[in-house]
PDB file of C-alpha atoms in Angstrom:
ATOM      1  CA  MET N   1       0.000   0.000   0.000  1.00  0.00           C
ATOM      2  CA  SER N   2       1.358   3.400  -0.999  1.00  0.00           C
ATOM      3  CA  SER N   3       1.927   6.017   1.661  1.00  0.00           C
ATOM      4  CA  ARG N   4      -0.848   8.154   0.134  1.00  0.00           C
ATOM      5  CA  LYS N   5      -3.405   5.338   0.403  1.00  0.00           C
ATOM      6  CA  TRP N   6      -2.225   4.552   3.892  1.00  0.00           C
ATOM      7  CA  LEU N   7      -2.755   8.164   4.992  1.00  0.00           C
ATOM      8  CA  ILE N   8      -6.213   8.254   3.400  1.00  0.00           C
ATOM      9  CA  SER N   9      -7.140   5.030   5.187  1.00  0.00           C
ATOM     10  CA  LEU N  10      -5.872   6.354   8.496  1.00  0.00           C
ATOM     11  CA  PHE N  11      -7.721   9.639   8.079  1.00  0.00           C
ATOM     12  CA  SER N  12     -10.927   7.803   7.139  1.00  0.00           C
ATOM     13  CA  PHE N  13     -10.638   5.569  10.200  1.00  0.00           C
ATOM     14  CA  LEU N  14     -10.100   8.518  12.527  1.00  0.00           C
ATOM     15  CA  LEU N  15     -13.009  10.401  10.970  1.00  0.00           C
ATOM     16  CA  VAL N  16     -15.375   7.440  11.422  1.00  0.00           C
ATOM     17  CA  PHE N  17     -14.067   6.937  14.969  1.00  0.00           C
ATOM     18  CA  VAL N  18     -14.740  10.573  15.917  1.00  0.00           C
ATOM     19  CA  VAL N  19     -18.210  10.558  14.320  1.00  0.00           C
ATOM     20  CA  LEU N  20     -19.199   7.378  16.176  1.00  0.00           C
ATOM     21  CA  ILE N  21     -17.920   8.696  19.502  1.00  0.00           C
ATOM     22  CA  GLU N  22     -19.763  11.996  19.023  1.00  0.00           C
ATOM     23  CA  LEU N  23     -22.971  10.171  18.137  1.00  0.00           C
ATOM     24  CA  PHE N  24     -22.666   7.953  21.209  1.00  0.00           C
ATOM     25  CA  TYR N  25     -21.751  10.939  23.393  1.00  0.00           C
ATOM     26  CA  ASN N  26     -24.705  13.058  22.278  1.00  0.00           C
ATOM     27  CA  LEU N  27     -27.395  10.399  21.813  1.00  0.00           C
ATOM     28  CA  TYR N  28     -26.744   8.607  25.118  1.00  0.00           C
ATOM     29  CA  PRO N  29     -26.105  11.334  27.714  1.00  0.00           C
ATOM     30  CA  TYR N  30     -26.530   8.890  30.618  1.00  0.00           C
ATOM     31  CA  ASN N  31     -23.186   7.385  29.634  1.00  0.00           C
ATOM     32  CA  ARG N  32     -21.300  10.651  30.077  1.00  0.00           C
ATOM     33  CA  HIS N  33     -19.186  11.236  33.155  1.00  0.00           C
ATOM     34  CA  GLU N  34     -21.012  12.595  36.169  1.00  0.00           C
ATOM     35  CA  VAL N  35     -20.011  16.266  35.825  1.00  0.00           C
ATOM     36  CA  ASP N  36     -20.884  16.455  32.136  1.00  0.00           C
ATOM     37  CA  PHE N  37     -24.229  14.742  32.732  1.00  0.00           C
ATOM     38  CA  LEU N  38     -25.064  16.995  35.676  1.00  0.00           C
ATOM     39  CA  VAL N  39     -24.197  20.285  33.990  1.00  0.00           C
ATOM     40  CA  ASN N  40     -25.208  19.641  30.377  1.00  0.00           C
ATOM     41  CA  THR N  41     -28.137  17.211  30.724  1.00  0.00           C
ATOM     42  CA  ARG N  42     -29.669  17.388  34.180  1.00  0.00           C
ATOM     43  CA  MET N  43     -29.408  21.063  35.061  1.00  0.00           C
ATOM     44  CA  PRO N  44     -30.883  22.495  31.821  1.00  0.00           C
ATOM     45  CA  ASN N  45     -34.085  20.638  32.741  1.00  0.00           C
ATOM     46  CA  ILE N  46     -34.286  22.228  36.199  1.00  0.00           C
ATOM     47  CA  ASN N  47     -36.100  25.499  35.687  1.00  0.00           C
ATOM     48  CA  ASN N  48     -38.123  27.895  37.836  1.00  0.00           C
ATOM     49  CA  GLU N  49     -37.912  25.553  40.842  1.00  0.00           C
ATOM     50  CA  LYS N  50     -38.292  26.618  44.483  1.00  0.00           C
ATOM     51  CA  TYR N  51     -36.143  24.210  46.488  1.00  0.00           C
ATOM     52  CA  GLU N  52     -35.516  25.219  50.063  1.00  0.00           C
ATOM     53  CA  THR N  53     -32.143  23.477  50.296  1.00  0.00           C
ATOM     54  CA  LEU N  54     -29.461  22.985  47.652  1.00  0.00           C
ATOM     55  CA  ILE N  55     -26.664  20.435  48.128  1.00  0.00           C
ATOM     56  CA  LEU N  56     -23.352  20.551  46.264  1.00  0.00           C
ATOM     57  CA  GLY N  57     -20.456  18.178  46.765  1.00  0.00           C
ATOM     58  CA  ASP N  58     -18.087  15.547  45.452  1.00  0.00           C
ATOM     59  CA  SER N  59     -18.392  11.841  44.601  1.00  0.00           C
ATOM     60  CA  LEU N  60     -18.384  10.786  48.256  1.00  0.00           C
ATOM     61  CA  SER N  61     -21.502  12.831  48.906  1.00  0.00           C
ATOM     62  CA  ARG N  62     -22.949  11.756  45.558  1.00  0.00           C
ATOM     63  CA  ASN N  63     -22.714   8.165  46.758  1.00  0.00           C
ATOM     64  CA  ALA N  64     -24.377   9.130  50.031  1.00  0.00           C
ATOM     65  CA  PHE N  65     -27.338  10.929  48.456  1.00  0.00           C
ATOM     66  CA  GLY N  66     -27.632   8.988  45.210  1.00  0.00           C
ATOM     67  CA  ASN N  67     -29.754   6.102  46.512  1.00  0.00           C
ATOM     68  CA  LEU N  68     -31.950   8.162  48.837  1.00  0.00           C
ATOM     69  CA  ASN N  69     -35.418   9.598  48.390  1.00  0.00           C
ATOM     70  CA  LEU N  70     -34.667  13.043  49.753  1.00  0.00           C
ATOM     71  CA  HIS N  71     -37.336  15.366  51.075  1.00  0.00           C
ATOM     72  CA  LYS N  72     -39.087  17.177  48.228  1.00  0.00           C
ATOM     73  CA  ASN N  73     -37.697  20.525  49.310  1.00  0.00           C
ATOM     74  CA  ILE N  74     -34.067  19.317  48.867  1.00  0.00           C
ATOM     75  CA  LEU N  75     -32.131  19.206  45.592  1.00  0.00           C
ATOM     76  CA  GLU N  76     -28.695  17.608  45.342  1.00  0.00           C
ATOM     77  CA  LEU N  77     -26.349  18.637  42.528  1.00  0.00           C
ATOM     78  CA  THR N  78     -23.276  16.687  43.594  1.00  0.00           C
ATOM     79  CA  SER N  79     -20.486  15.831  41.168  1.00  0.00           C
ATOM     80  CA  ASN N  80     -16.843  15.052  41.968  1.00  0.00           C
ATOM     81  CA  ASP N  81     -13.657  16.360  43.543  1.00  0.00           C
ATOM     82  CA  ALA N  82     -11.869  17.361  40.318  1.00  0.00           C
ATOM     83  CA  ILE N  83     -14.121  20.354  39.580  1.00  0.00           C
ATOM     84  CA  SER N  84     -12.698  22.170  42.615  1.00  0.00           C
ATOM     85  CA  MET N  85     -14.531  24.887  44.517  1.00  0.00           C
ATOM     86  CA  ALA N  86     -14.653  26.886  41.272  1.00  0.00           C
ATOM     87  CA  GLY N  87     -16.812  24.212  39.654  1.00  0.00           C
ATOM     88  CA  ASN N  88     -19.187  24.251  42.611  1.00  0.00           C
ATOM     89  CA  TYR N  89     -19.426  28.028  42.290  1.00  0.00           C
ATOM     90  CA  PHE N  90     -20.323  27.786  38.595  1.00  0.00           C
ATOM     91  CA  ILE N  91     -22.938  25.082  39.292  1.00  0.00           C
ATOM     92  CA  PHE N  92     -24.412  27.330  42.000  1.00  0.00           C
ATOM     93  CA  LYS N  93     -24.480  30.331  39.652  1.00  0.00           C
ATOM     94  CA  ARG N  94     -26.065  28.337  36.822  1.00  0.00           C
ATOM     95  CA  TYR N  95     -28.733  27.051  39.174  1.00  0.00           C
ATOM     96  CA  LEU N  96     -29.536  30.570  40.433  1.00  0.00           C
ATOM     97  CA  SER N  97     -29.753  31.916  36.882  1.00  0.00           C
ATOM     98  CA  GLN N  98     -32.789  29.765  36.107  1.00  0.00           C
ATOM     99  CA  ASN N  99     -34.401  29.010  39.493  1.00  0.00           C
ATOM    100  CA  HIS N 100     -35.591  30.705  42.667  1.00  0.00           C
ATOM    101  CA  LYS N 101     -32.932  31.122  45.323  1.00  0.00           C
ATOM    102  CA  PRO N 102     -32.812  28.461  48.059  1.00  0.00           C
ATOM    103  CA  LYS N 103     -32.802  29.276  51.754  1.00  0.00           C
ATOM    104  CA  ASN N 104     -29.846  26.977  52.453  1.00  0.00           C
ATOM    105  CA  LEU N 105     -26.717  25.897  50.585  1.00  0.00           C
ATOM    106  CA  TYR N 106     -24.748  22.892  51.833  1.00  0.00           C
ATOM    107  CA  ILE N 107     -21.373  22.022  50.296  1.00  0.00           C
ATOM    108  CA  PHE N 108     -20.093  18.544  51.219  1.00  0.00           C
ATOM    109  CA  ILE N 109     -16.341  18.127  50.703  1.00  0.00           C
ATOM    110  CA  THR N 110     -13.197  16.434  51.973  1.00  0.00           C
ATOM    111  CA  PRO N 111     -10.032  18.420  52.747  1.00  0.00           C
ATOM    112  CA  GLY N 112      -8.703  17.167  49.402  1.00  0.00           C
ATOM    113  CA  HIS N 113     -11.295  19.345  47.683  1.00  0.00           C
ATOM    114  CA  LEU N 114      -9.736  22.351  49.403  1.00  0.00           C
ATOM    115  CA  TYR N 115      -6.361  21.478  47.871  1.00  0.00           C
ATOM    116  CA  GLN N 116      -7.780  21.375  44.327  1.00  0.00           C
ATOM    117  CA  ASP N 117      -6.197  24.264  42.457  1.00  0.00           C
ATOM    118  CA  LEU N 118      -7.276  23.166  38.951  1.00  0.00           C
ATOM    119  CA  ASP N 119      -3.857  21.718  38.210  1.00  0.00           C
ATOM    120  CA  SER N 120      -4.591  17.983  38.387  1.00  0.00           C
ATOM    121  CA  VAL N 121      -4.571  15.442  35.550  1.00  0.00           C
ATOM    122  CA  HIS N 122      -8.386  15.401  35.709  1.00  0.00           C
ATOM    123  CA  THR N 123      -8.897  19.141  35.235  1.00  0.00           C
ATOM    124  CA  TYR N 124      -9.306  18.925  31.447  1.00  0.00           C
ATOM    125  CA  SER N 125     -11.887  16.129  31.425  1.00  0.00           C
ATOM    126  CA  TYR N 126     -13.968  17.273  34.366  1.00  0.00           C
ATOM    127  CA  PHE N 127     -13.608  21.046  34.340  1.00  0.00           C
ATOM    128  CA  THR N 128     -12.458  22.804  31.172  1.00  0.00           C
ATOM    129  CA  THR N 129     -14.585  20.695  28.817  1.00  0.00           C
ATOM    130  CA  VAL N 130     -17.710  21.300  30.932  1.00  0.00           C
ATOM    131  CA  PHE N 131     -17.494  24.828  32.332  1.00  0.00           C
ATOM    132  CA  ASN N 132     -16.902  26.607  29.063  1.00  0.00           C
ATOM    133  CA  ARG N 133     -19.288  29.536  29.003  1.00  0.00           C
ATOM    134  CA  ASP N 134     -17.573  32.773  28.035  1.00  0.00           C
ATOM    135  CA  GLU N 135     -18.006  34.340  31.468  1.00  0.00           C
ATOM    136  CA  GLU N 136     -16.668  31.194  33.189  1.00  0.00           C
ATOM    137  CA  ILE N 137     -13.603  31.033  30.966  1.00  0.00           C
ATOM    138  CA  LYS N 138     -12.908  34.739  31.433  1.00  0.00           C
ATOM    139  CA  GLU N 139     -13.212  34.510  35.208  1.00  0.00           C
ATOM    140  CA  ILE N 140     -10.961  31.467  35.621  1.00  0.00           C
ATOM    141  CA  LYS N 141      -8.317  32.789  33.228  1.00  0.00           C
ATOM    142  CA  GLU N 142      -7.883  35.834  35.450  1.00  0.00           C
ATOM    143  CA  ILE N 143      -6.515  33.428  38.065  1.00  0.00           C
ATOM    144  CA  LYS N 144      -5.221  30.576  35.881  1.00  0.00           C
ATOM    145  CA  PRO N 145      -4.301  32.131  32.507  1.00  0.00           C
ATOM    146  CA  ASN N 146      -3.182  28.869  30.903  1.00  0.00           C
ATOM    147  CA  ILE N 147      -5.981  26.583  32.018  1.00  0.00           C
ATOM    148  CA  TYR N 148      -7.960  26.795  28.750  1.00  0.00           C
ATOM    149  CA  THR N 149      -6.303  26.142  25.416  1.00  0.00           C
ATOM    150  CA  THR N 150      -7.643  26.195  21.877  1.00  0.00           C
ATOM    151  CA  GLN N 151      -5.031  23.741  20.672  1.00  0.00           C
ATOM    152  CA  PHE N 152      -6.663  20.455  19.690  1.00  0.00           C
ATOM    153  CA  SER N 153      -4.928  17.229  20.621  1.00  0.00           C
ATOM    154  CA  PHE N 154      -6.254  13.762  19.938  1.00  0.00           C
ATOM    155  CA  ASP N 155      -5.201  12.612  23.390  1.00  0.00           C
ATOM    156  CA  LYS N 156      -7.223  15.390  25.032  1.00  0.00           C
ATOM    157  CA  TYR N 157     -10.174  14.599  22.811  1.00  0.00           C
ATOM    158  CA  THR N 158     -10.226  10.920  23.771  1.00  0.00           C
ATOM    159  CA  ASP N 159      -9.696  11.853  27.413  1.00  0.00           C
ATOM    160  CA  SER N 160     -12.747  14.124  27.412  1.00  0.00           C
ATOM    161  CA  ARG N 161     -14.932  11.767  25.405  1.00  0.00           C
ATOM    162  CA  LEU N 162     -13.923   8.116  25.258  1.00  0.00           C
ATOM    163  CA  LYS N 163     -12.191   7.769  28.613  1.00  0.00           C
ATOM    164  CA  SER N 164     -14.925   9.663  30.454  1.00  0.00           C
ATOM    165  CA  ILE N 165     -17.841   7.572  29.256  1.00  0.00           C
ATOM    166  CA  ASN N 166     -19.201   5.651  32.218  1.00  0.00           C
ATOM    167  CA  ILE N 167     -19.987   2.478  30.314  1.00  0.00           C
ATOM    168  CA  ILE N 168     -16.325   2.120  29.370  1.00  0.00           C
ATOM    169  CA  ARG N 169     -15.195   2.776  32.919  1.00  0.00           C
ATOM    170  CA  HIS N 170     -17.754   0.216  34.093  1.00  0.00           C
ATOM    171  CA  TYR N 171     -16.251  -2.552  31.980  1.00  0.00           C
ATOM    172  CA  ARG N 172     -12.736  -1.553  32.974  1.00  0.00           C
ATOM    173  CA  GLN N 173     -13.673  -1.858  36.657  1.00  0.00           C
ATOM    174  CA  LYS N 174     -16.037  -4.818  36.367  1.00  0.00           C
ATOM    175  CA  GLY N 175     -13.546  -7.309  37.745  1.00  0.00           C
ATOM    176  CA  ARG N 176     -13.275  -5.269  40.939  1.00  0.00           C
ATOM    177  CA  ILE N 177     -16.965  -4.770  41.621  1.00  0.00           C
ATOM    178  CA  ASP N 178     -18.826  -7.873  40.508  1.00  0.00           C
ATOM    179  CA  ALA N 179     -18.257  -9.811  43.733  1.00  0.00           C
ATOM    180  CA  VAL N 180     -20.740  -9.235  46.554  1.00  0.00           C
ATOM    181  CA  ILE N 181     -19.183  -9.599  49.989  1.00  0.00           C
ATOM    182  CA  THR N 182     -20.362  -8.780  53.491  1.00  0.00           C
ATOM    183  CA  HIS N 183     -19.175  -5.752  55.409  1.00  0.00           C
ATOM    184  CA  GLU N 184     -17.165  -7.971  57.797  1.00  0.00           C
ATOM    185  CA  GLU N 185     -15.472  -9.769  54.908  1.00  0.00           C
ATOM    186  CA  SER N 186     -14.696  -6.409  53.352  1.00  0.00           C
ATOM    187  CA  LEU N 187     -12.992  -5.213  56.537  1.00  0.00           C
ATOM    188  CA  ASN N 188     -10.963  -8.419  56.834  1.00  0.00           C
ATOM    189  CA  ARG N 189      -9.733  -8.048  53.286  1.00  0.00           C
ATOM    190  CA  LEU N 190      -8.847  -4.427  53.758  1.00  0.00           C
ATOM    191  CA  LYS N 191      -6.831  -5.200  56.881  1.00  0.00           C
ATOM    192  CA  ARG N 192      -4.560  -7.255  54.672  1.00  0.00           C
ATOM    193  CA  ASP N 193      -4.505  -4.651  51.945  1.00  0.00           C
ATOM    194  CA  ASN N 194      -1.174  -2.837  51.837  1.00  0.00           C
ATOM    195  CA  TYR N 195      -2.475  -0.870  48.879  1.00  0.00           C
ATOM    196  CA  LEU N 196      -5.137   0.797  51.037  1.00  0.00           C
ATOM    197  CA  ASN N 197      -2.649   1.580  53.794  1.00  0.00           C
ATOM    198  CA  ASN N 198      -0.353   3.155  51.223  1.00  0.00           C
ATOM    199  CA  LYS N 199      -3.205   5.316  49.918  1.00  0.00           C
ATOM    200  CA  ILE N 200      -4.121   6.402  53.446  1.00  0.00           C
ATOM    201  CA  HIS N 201      -0.487   7.259  54.084  1.00  0.00           C
ATOM    202  CA  LYS N 202      -0.484   9.443  50.955  1.00  0.00           C
ATOM    203  CA  LYS N 203      -3.613  11.232  52.173  1.00  0.00           C
ATOM    204  CA  ILE N 204      -1.885  11.907  55.483  1.00  0.00           C
ATOM    205  CA  GLU N 205       1.193  13.259  53.691  1.00  0.00           C
ATOM    206  CA  LEU N 206      -1.015  15.397  51.444  1.00  0.00           C
ATOM    207  CA  ALA N 207      -2.703  16.880  54.506  1.00  0.00           C
ATOM    208  CA  LYS N 208       0.696  17.603  56.084  1.00  0.00           C
ATOM    209  CA  ASN N 209       2.003  19.229  52.892  1.00  0.00           C
ATOM    210  CA  ASN N 210      -1.037  21.496  52.696  1.00  0.00           C
ATOM    211  CA  LYS N 211      -1.364  22.231  56.398  1.00  0.00           C
ATOM    212  CA  ASP N 212       0.252  25.664  56.156  1.00  0.00           C
ATOM    213  CA  LYS N 213      -1.137  26.574  52.715  1.00  0.00           C
ATOM    214  CA  ILE N 214      -4.231  28.338  51.457  1.00  0.00           C
ATOM    215  CA  ASN N 215      -4.514  27.586  47.747  1.00  0.00           C
ATOM    216  CA  THR N 216      -5.771  30.262  45.352  1.00  0.00           C
ATOM    217  CA  ILE N 217      -8.773  28.540  43.740  1.00  0.00           C
ATOM    218  CA  PRO N 218     -10.465  27.264  46.926  1.00  0.00           C
ATOM    219  CA  LYS N 219      -9.830  30.540  48.763  1.00  0.00           C
ATOM    220  CA  ASN N 220     -11.187  32.741  45.962  1.00  0.00           C
ATOM    221  CA  TYR N 221     -14.260  30.638  45.306  1.00  0.00           C
ATOM    222  CA  ILE N 222     -15.210  30.057  48.914  1.00  0.00           C
ATOM    223  CA  THR N 223     -15.165  33.844  49.187  1.00  0.00           C
ATOM    224  CA  LYS N 224     -17.262  34.231  46.011  1.00  0.00           C
ATOM    225  CA  ILE N 225     -19.813  31.646  47.154  1.00  0.00           C
ATOM    226  CA  LYS N 226     -20.040  33.343  50.549  1.00  0.00           C
ATOM    227  CA  LYS N 227     -20.642  36.740  48.922  1.00  0.00           C
ATOM    228  CA  VAL N 228     -23.450  35.405  46.716  1.00  0.00           C
ATOM    229  CA  CYS N 229     -25.038  33.771  49.753  1.00  0.00           C
ATOM    230  CA  ASP N 230     -24.758  36.962  51.820  1.00  0.00           C
ATOM    231  CA  ASP N 231     -26.222  39.087  49.007  1.00  0.00           C
ATOM    232  CA  LEU N 232     -29.198  36.742  48.584  1.00  0.00           C
ATOM    233  CA  ASP N 233     -29.665  35.908  52.268  1.00  0.00           C
ATOM    234  CA  ILE N 234     -28.810  32.210  51.764  1.00  0.00           C
ATOM    235  CA  LYS N 235     -27.387  30.313  54.747  1.00  0.00           C
ATOM    236  CA  LEU N 236     -24.091  28.651  53.729  1.00  0.00           C
ATOM    237  CA  THR N 237     -22.837  25.497  55.455  1.00  0.00           C
ATOM    238  CA  ILE N 238     -19.687  23.586  54.553  1.00  0.00           C
ATOM    239  CA  VAL N 239     -19.666  19.957  55.681  1.00  0.00           C
ATOM    240  CA  ILE N 240     -16.447  17.958  55.979  1.00  0.00           C
ATOM    241  CA  GLU N 241     -17.136  14.383  54.904  1.00  0.00           C
ATOM    242  CA  PRO N 242     -15.679  11.174  56.385  1.00  0.00           C
ATOM    243  CA  ILE N 243     -11.885  11.121  56.277  1.00  0.00           C
ATOM    244  CA  PRO N 244      -9.298   8.938  58.037  1.00  0.00           C
ATOM    245  CA  SER N 245      -8.899  10.068  61.641  1.00  0.00           C
ATOM    246  CA  LYS N 246      -5.236  11.094  61.249  1.00  0.00           C
ATOM    247  CA  VAL N 247      -6.108  13.219  58.220  1.00  0.00           C
ATOM    248  CA  ASN N 248      -8.850  14.886  60.261  1.00  0.00           C
ATOM    249  CA  ASP N 249      -6.434  15.707  63.089  1.00  0.00           C
ATOM    250  CA  ILE N 250      -4.055  17.433  60.682  1.00  0.00           C
ATOM    251  CA  PHE N 251      -6.806  19.249  58.781  1.00  0.00           C
ATOM    252  CA  LYS N 252      -8.232  20.784  61.961  1.00  0.00           C
ATOM    253  CA  GLN N 253      -4.852  22.435  62.551  1.00  0.00           C
ATOM    254  CA  SER N 254      -4.553  23.726  58.990  1.00  0.00           C
ATOM    255  CA  GLU N 255      -4.620  27.300  57.746  1.00  0.00           C
ATOM    256  CA  MET N 256      -7.515  26.510  55.402  1.00  0.00           C
ATOM    257  CA  TYR N 257      -9.612  25.235  58.313  1.00  0.00           C
ATOM    258  CA  LYS N 258      -8.935  28.479  60.189  1.00  0.00           C
ATOM    259  CA  TYR N 259      -9.658  30.519  57.073  1.00  0.00           C
ATOM    260  CA  ILE N 260     -13.131  28.997  56.650  1.00  0.00           C
ATOM    261  CA  LEU N 261     -13.964  29.605  60.295  1.00  0.00           C
ATOM    262  CA  ASN N 262     -12.842  33.232  59.979  1.00  0.00           C
ATOM    263  CA  GLN N 263     -15.244  33.784  57.052  1.00  0.00           C
ATOM    264  CA  ASP N 264     -18.242  33.433  59.363  1.00  0.00           C
ATOM    265  CA  ILE N 265     -19.269  30.250  57.541  1.00  0.00           C
ATOM    266  CA  THR N 266     -20.999  27.432  59.394  1.00  0.00           C
ATOM    267  CA  LEU N 267     -18.524  24.536  59.318  1.00  0.00           C
ATOM    268  CA  LEU N 268     -19.712  21.065  60.335  1.00  0.00           C
ATOM    269  CA  ASN N 269     -17.276  18.187  60.526  1.00  0.00           C
ATOM    270  CA  ILE N 270     -18.849  14.721  60.339  1.00  0.00           C
ATOM    271  CA  ASN N 271     -15.658  13.372  61.881  1.00  0.00           C
ATOM    272  CA  ASP N 272     -16.472  15.209  65.104  1.00  0.00           C
ATOM    273  CA  PHE N 273     -19.471  12.907  65.516  1.00  0.00           C
ATOM    274  CA  TYR N 274     -17.834   9.626  64.463  1.00  0.00           C
ATOM    275  CA  SER N 275     -14.233   8.509  64.045  1.00  0.00           C
ATOM    276  CA  PHE N 276     -13.575   6.723  60.736  1.00  0.00           C
ATOM    277  CA  ASN N 277     -10.621   4.366  60.892  1.00  0.00           C
ATOM    278  CA  ASN N 278      -8.608   3.311  57.840  1.00  0.00           C
ATOM    279  CA  TYR N 279     -10.556   0.116  57.196  1.00  0.00           C
ATOM    280  CA  PHE N 280     -13.832   1.932  56.631  1.00  0.00           C
ATOM    281  CA  PHE N 281     -12.489   3.167  53.296  1.00  0.00           C
ATOM    282  CA  HIS N 282     -12.177   1.666  49.841  1.00  0.00           C
ATOM    283  CA  GLY N 283      -8.773   1.047  48.324  1.00  0.00           C
ATOM    284  CA  ASP N 284      -8.500   4.646  47.135  1.00  0.00           C
ATOM    285  CA  GLY N 285      -8.503   5.899  50.731  1.00  0.00           C
ATOM    286  CA  VAL N 286     -11.360   8.322  49.940  1.00  0.00           C
ATOM    287  CA  HIS N 287     -14.645   6.535  49.279  1.00  0.00           C
ATOM    288  CA  ILE N 288     -16.308   4.532  52.032  1.00  0.00           C
ATOM    289  CA  ASN N 289     -17.711   1.007  52.053  1.00  0.00           C
ATOM    290  CA  GLY N 290     -21.414   0.386  51.497  1.00  0.00           C
ATOM    291  CA  LYS N 291     -22.363  -0.340  55.109  1.00  0.00           C
ATOM    292  CA  VAL N 292     -20.339   2.630  56.340  1.00  0.00           C
ATOM    293  CA  ASN N 293     -22.140   4.760  53.776  1.00  0.00           C
ATOM    294  CA  GLN N 294     -25.364   4.031  55.665  1.00  0.00           C
ATOM    295  CA  TYR N 295     -23.718   5.218  58.899  1.00  0.00           C
ATOM    296  CA  TYR N 296     -22.711   8.377  57.054  1.00  0.00           C
ATOM    297  CA  GLN N 297     -26.267   8.954  55.821  1.00  0.00           C
ATOM    298  CA  ASN N 298     -27.592   8.591  59.372  1.00  0.00           C
ATOM    299  CA  LEU N 299     -24.971  11.020  60.675  1.00  0.00           C
ATOM    300  CA  ILE N 300     -26.028  13.585  58.072  1.00  0.00           C
ATOM    301  CA  ASP N 301     -29.673  13.149  58.995  1.00  0.00           C
ATOM    302  CA  LYS N 302     -28.977  13.445  62.719  1.00  0.00           C
ATOM    303  CA  HIS N 303     -26.336  16.180  62.864  1.00  0.00           C
ATOM    304  CA  VAL N 304     -26.466  18.164  59.611  1.00  0.00           C
ATOM    305  CA  LEU N 305     -29.726  18.113  57.707  1.00  0.00           C
ATOM    306  CA  ASP N 306     -33.072  16.351  57.883  1.00  0.00           C
ATOM    307  CA  ILE N 307     -32.844  14.347  54.642  1.00  0.00           C
ATOM    308  CA  TYR N 308     -35.204  11.374  55.173  1.00  0.00           C
TER     309      TYR N 308
END
């Protein structure tokens, strides 16, 4: 085959590949990643609503609220950690632009969310490809001038489309989730899991490394969210989700913890009501096991917000 024919064949294959992915991406929105689905499919259909309480948060809180029938006056718009506090601000603003203001705003996060400065490997897939309104781009670029780029790269394209489609991630993870085990068996396995302990250790080190820092993105957007809430008379509450006990000890001594308290923001820490040891967590050291998730739901209902 001549080089010219080879190039034509390659181009044709790539063109068909892109067309098929775009068709799948646009015709089956439920297979998009959680942030894309929330912002571009779910939220446009929420209009002129009068919810009393709005809940934002990451994937840990999404797991907690996802299987619950919440009170009718509560709306959860949880997503994931990678969008940072800036993403939560933009979700909040988009909601307000097409609905009545709520009385209460709850933001459920881990300390890791307060370290997110839009410089992670997930920023492109979960943030820049989703929050791309002109005013959002302009605002973020004032702080992070190089975060958005017009340069197309095939790797970035596949990352934002193919790799983010839930059905593909489901099959990639199927071998890890198809077995049903009891909570006790889960704990016994995790006790022997050096991988989990290593992840917990990294979370502890991350907390130590950020103890004396206040990162730009979380600081700016906590302040922005607080201002919007003050202007509209919305009560703002930040809730710290379950984290390993050693991480919690370090976080409560951190500059960011003090900063939030100094902003006259109600700060509730679930870990003040229950101590979560290492073996309550999945192998990533962040998400919690199914049975523990029920404990977490009950703690929210008892100490934070009447959700049942």
